[in-house]
Short mmCIF file of C-alpha atoms in Angstrom, two decimals:
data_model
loop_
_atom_site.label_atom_id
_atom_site.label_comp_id
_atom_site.label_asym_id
_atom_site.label_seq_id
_atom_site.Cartn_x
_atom_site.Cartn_y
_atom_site.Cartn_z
CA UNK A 1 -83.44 131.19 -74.48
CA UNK A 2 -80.69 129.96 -72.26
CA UNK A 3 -77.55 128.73 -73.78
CA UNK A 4 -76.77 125.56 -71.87
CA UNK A 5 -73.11 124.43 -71.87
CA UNK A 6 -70.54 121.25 -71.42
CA UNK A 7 -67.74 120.65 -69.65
CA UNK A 8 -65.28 122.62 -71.73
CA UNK A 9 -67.01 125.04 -73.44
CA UNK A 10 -66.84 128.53 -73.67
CA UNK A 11 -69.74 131.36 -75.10
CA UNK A 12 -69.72 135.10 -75.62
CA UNK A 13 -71.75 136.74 -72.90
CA UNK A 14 -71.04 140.25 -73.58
CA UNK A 15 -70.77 140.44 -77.46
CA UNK A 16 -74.11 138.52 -77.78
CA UNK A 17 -75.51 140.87 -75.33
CA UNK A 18 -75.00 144.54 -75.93
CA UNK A 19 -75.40 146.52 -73.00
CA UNK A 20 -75.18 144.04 -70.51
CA UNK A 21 -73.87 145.24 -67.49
CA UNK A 22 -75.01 143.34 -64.00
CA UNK A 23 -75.55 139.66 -63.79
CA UNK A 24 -76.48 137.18 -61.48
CA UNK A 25 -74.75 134.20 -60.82
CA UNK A 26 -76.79 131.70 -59.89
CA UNK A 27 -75.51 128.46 -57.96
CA UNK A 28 -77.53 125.63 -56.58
CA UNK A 29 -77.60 121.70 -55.73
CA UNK A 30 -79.22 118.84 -53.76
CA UNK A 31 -78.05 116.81 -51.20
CA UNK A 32 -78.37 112.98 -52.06
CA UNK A 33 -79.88 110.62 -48.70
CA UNK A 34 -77.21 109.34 -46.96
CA UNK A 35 -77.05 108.70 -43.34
CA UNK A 36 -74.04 110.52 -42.22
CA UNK A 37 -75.96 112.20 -39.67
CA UNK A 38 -75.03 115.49 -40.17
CA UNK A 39 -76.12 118.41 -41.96
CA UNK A 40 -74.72 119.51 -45.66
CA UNK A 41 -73.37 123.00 -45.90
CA UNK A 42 -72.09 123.99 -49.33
CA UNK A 43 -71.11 127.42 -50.14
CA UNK A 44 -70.26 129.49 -52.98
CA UNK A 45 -67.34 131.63 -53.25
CA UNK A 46 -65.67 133.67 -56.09
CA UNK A 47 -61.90 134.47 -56.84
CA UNK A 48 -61.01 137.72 -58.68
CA UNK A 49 -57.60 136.24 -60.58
CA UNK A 50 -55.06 138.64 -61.85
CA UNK A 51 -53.41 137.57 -65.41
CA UNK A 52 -51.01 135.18 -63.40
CA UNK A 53 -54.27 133.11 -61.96
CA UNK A 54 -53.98 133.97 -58.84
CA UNK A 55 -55.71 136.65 -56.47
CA UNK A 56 -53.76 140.11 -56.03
CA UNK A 57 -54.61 140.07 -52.12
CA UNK A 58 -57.48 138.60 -49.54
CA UNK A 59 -60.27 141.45 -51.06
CA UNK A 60 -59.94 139.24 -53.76
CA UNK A 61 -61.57 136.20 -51.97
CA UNK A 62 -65.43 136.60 -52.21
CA UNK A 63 -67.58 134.56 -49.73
CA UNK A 64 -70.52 134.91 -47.21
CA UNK A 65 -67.82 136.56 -44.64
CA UNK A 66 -66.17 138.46 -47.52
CA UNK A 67 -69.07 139.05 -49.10
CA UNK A 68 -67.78 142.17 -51.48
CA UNK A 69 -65.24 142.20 -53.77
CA UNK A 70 -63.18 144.02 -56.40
CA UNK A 71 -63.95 147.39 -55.43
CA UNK A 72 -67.79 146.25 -54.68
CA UNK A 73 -68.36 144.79 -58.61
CA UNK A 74 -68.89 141.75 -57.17
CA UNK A 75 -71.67 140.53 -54.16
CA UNK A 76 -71.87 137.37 -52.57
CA UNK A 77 -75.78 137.20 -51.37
CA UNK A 78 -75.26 135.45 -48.46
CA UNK A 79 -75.14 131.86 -46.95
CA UNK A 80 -77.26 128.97 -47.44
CA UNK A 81 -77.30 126.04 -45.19
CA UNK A 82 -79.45 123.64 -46.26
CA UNK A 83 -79.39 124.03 -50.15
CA UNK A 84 -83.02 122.99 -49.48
CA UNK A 85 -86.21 124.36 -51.97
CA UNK A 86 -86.51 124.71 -55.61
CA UNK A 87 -84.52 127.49 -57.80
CA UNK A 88 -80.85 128.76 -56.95
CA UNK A 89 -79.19 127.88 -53.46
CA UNK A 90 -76.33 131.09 -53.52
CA UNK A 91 -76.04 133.99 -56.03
CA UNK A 92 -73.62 136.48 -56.42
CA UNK A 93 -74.38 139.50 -58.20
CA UNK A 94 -71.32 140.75 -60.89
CA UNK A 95 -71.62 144.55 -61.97
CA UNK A 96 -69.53 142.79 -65.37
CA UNK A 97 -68.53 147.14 -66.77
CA UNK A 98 -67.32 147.79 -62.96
CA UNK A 99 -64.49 144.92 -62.14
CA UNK A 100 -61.18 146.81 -61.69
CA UNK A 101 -58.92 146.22 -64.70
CA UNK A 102 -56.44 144.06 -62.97
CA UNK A 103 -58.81 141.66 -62.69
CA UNK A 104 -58.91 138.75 -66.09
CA UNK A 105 -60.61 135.91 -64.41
CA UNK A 106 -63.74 135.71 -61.97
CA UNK A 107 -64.21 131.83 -61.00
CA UNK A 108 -66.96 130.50 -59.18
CA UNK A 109 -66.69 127.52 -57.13
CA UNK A 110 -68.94 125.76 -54.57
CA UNK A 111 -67.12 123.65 -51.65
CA UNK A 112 -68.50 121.60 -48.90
CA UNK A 113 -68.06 123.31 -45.55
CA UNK A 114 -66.38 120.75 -43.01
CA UNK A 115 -66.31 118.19 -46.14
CA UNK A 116 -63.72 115.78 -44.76
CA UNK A 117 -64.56 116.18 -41.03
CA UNK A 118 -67.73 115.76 -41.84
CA UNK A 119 -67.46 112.47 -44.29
CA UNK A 120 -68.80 114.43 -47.02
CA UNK A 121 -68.38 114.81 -50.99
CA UNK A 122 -69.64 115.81 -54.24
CA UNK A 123 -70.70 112.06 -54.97
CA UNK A 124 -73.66 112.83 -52.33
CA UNK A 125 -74.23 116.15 -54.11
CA UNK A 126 -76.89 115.88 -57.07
CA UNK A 127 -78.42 118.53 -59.79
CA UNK A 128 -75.12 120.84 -59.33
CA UNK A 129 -75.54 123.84 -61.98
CA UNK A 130 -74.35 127.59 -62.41
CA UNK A 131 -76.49 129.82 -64.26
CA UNK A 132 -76.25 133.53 -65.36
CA UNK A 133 -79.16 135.81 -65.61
CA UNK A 134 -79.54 138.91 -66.75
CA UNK A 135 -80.13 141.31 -63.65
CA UNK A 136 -82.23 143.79 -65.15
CA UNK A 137 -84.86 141.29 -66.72
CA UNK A 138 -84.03 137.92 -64.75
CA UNK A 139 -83.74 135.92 -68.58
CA UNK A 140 -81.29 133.02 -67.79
CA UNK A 141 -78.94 133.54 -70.53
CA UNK A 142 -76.35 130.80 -69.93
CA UNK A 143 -76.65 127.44 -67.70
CA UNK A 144 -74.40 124.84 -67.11
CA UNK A 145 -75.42 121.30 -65.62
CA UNK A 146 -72.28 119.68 -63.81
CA UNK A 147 -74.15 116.07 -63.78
CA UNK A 148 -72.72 113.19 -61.70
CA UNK A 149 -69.39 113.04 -62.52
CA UNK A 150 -67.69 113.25 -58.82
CA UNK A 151 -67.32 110.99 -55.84
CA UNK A 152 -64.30 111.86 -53.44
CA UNK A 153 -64.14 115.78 -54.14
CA UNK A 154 -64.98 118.40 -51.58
CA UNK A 155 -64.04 121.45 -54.00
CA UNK A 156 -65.68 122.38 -57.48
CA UNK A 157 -64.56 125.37 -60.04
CA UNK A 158 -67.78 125.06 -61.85
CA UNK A 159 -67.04 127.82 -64.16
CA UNK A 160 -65.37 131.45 -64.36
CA UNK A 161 -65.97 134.81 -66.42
CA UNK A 162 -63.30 135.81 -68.42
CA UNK A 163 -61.84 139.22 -70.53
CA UNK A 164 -61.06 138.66 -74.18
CA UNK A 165 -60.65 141.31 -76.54
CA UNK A 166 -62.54 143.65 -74.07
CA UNK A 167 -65.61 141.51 -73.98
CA UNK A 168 -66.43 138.77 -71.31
CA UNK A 169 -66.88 135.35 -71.82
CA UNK A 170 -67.66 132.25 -69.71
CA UNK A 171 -65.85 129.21 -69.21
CA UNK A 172 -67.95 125.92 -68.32
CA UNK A 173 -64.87 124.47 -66.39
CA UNK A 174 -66.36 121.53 -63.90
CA UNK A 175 -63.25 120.59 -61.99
CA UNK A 176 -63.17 118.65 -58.58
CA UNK A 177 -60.93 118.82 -55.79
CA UNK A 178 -59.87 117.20 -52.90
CA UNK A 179 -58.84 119.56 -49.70
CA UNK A 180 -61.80 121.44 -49.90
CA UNK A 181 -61.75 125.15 -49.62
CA UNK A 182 -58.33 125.48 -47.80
CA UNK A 183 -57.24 123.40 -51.49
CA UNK A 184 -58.61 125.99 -53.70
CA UNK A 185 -57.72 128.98 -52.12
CA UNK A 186 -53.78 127.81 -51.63
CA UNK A 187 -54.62 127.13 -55.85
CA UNK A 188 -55.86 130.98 -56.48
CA UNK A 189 -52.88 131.81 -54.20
CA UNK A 190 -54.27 132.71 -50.92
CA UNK A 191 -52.18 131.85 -47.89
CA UNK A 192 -54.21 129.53 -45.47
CA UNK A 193 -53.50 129.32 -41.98
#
């Protein structure tokens, strides 16, 4: 059974689960009604964060046109556009035994494509949830709901995988931003131009 997580905390996923070596990261969300007129695209996209917090180079920005990273341990499966239908809306698949050492933090975020040209935010954005499955028997082993707590953001770190003591852990983290993606990535310390 799934552990399902608040804002804030943070569970074992390797030490409870011996042998676990490839998840999936599942990401999904609905659009609210509103009539803007124009299509919602939200996307996921990962950062692979050195001990500073920060990403070493650009290799280290996972998204649908980066869509490898960290010497291929981590796979974005591709782009969604309409976040429409039942079950997850992105995933990204983490091979957890094969992320280069350098790496201490994988964080998952989900940002609204065009967000501010487009009149867009998270308060229009419902039923916004990570969730990590086991790859080799699809058990959901960890879920976190983000619930309704934005309005003007156009960014989200909904949660990241972290090393302690040689095992990896998860982080239910649930922060909004404004700026969108150019905001996060000038965060994880990726030049945007």
């Amino acid at each position: 059974m799934a552990i399902s997580l608040s804002k804030g905390q943070k569970v074992d996923l390797t030490k409870g689960n011996p042998g676990l070596s490839k998840v999936i990261i599942g990401l999904g969300w609905d659009v609210n009604k509103y009539d803007g007129g124009k299509d919602f695209d939200l996307d996921a996209s990962v950062f692979l964060l050195g001990e500073n917090g920060k990403v070493t180079n650009d290799a280290d920005f996972v998204f649908y046109n980066n869509p490898s990273g960290g010497n291929g341990s981590i796979v974005h499966s591709g782009d969604n556009r309409t976040g429409a239908g039942d079950g997850d809306d992105e995933q990204i698949i983490v091979e957890l035994k094969e992320i280069p050492a350098n790496i201490q933090r994988v964080a998952f975020t989900i940002t609204i494509h065009d967000g501010e040209g487009r009149n867009q935010n998270f308060g229009q954005v419902s039923n916004s949830y990570v969730r990590i499955l086991n790859e080799e028997t699809n058990e959901e082993l960890i879920r976190y709901d983000l619930g309704e707590d934005f309005s003007i953001e156009t960014a989200l770190v909904v949660g990241e995988l972290y090393r302690h003591n040689n095992e990896w852990k998860f982080s239910a983290i649930g922060s909004g931003y404004q700026g969108g993606l150019a905001a996060l990535a000038t965060d994880f310390g990726l030049q945007v131009g």
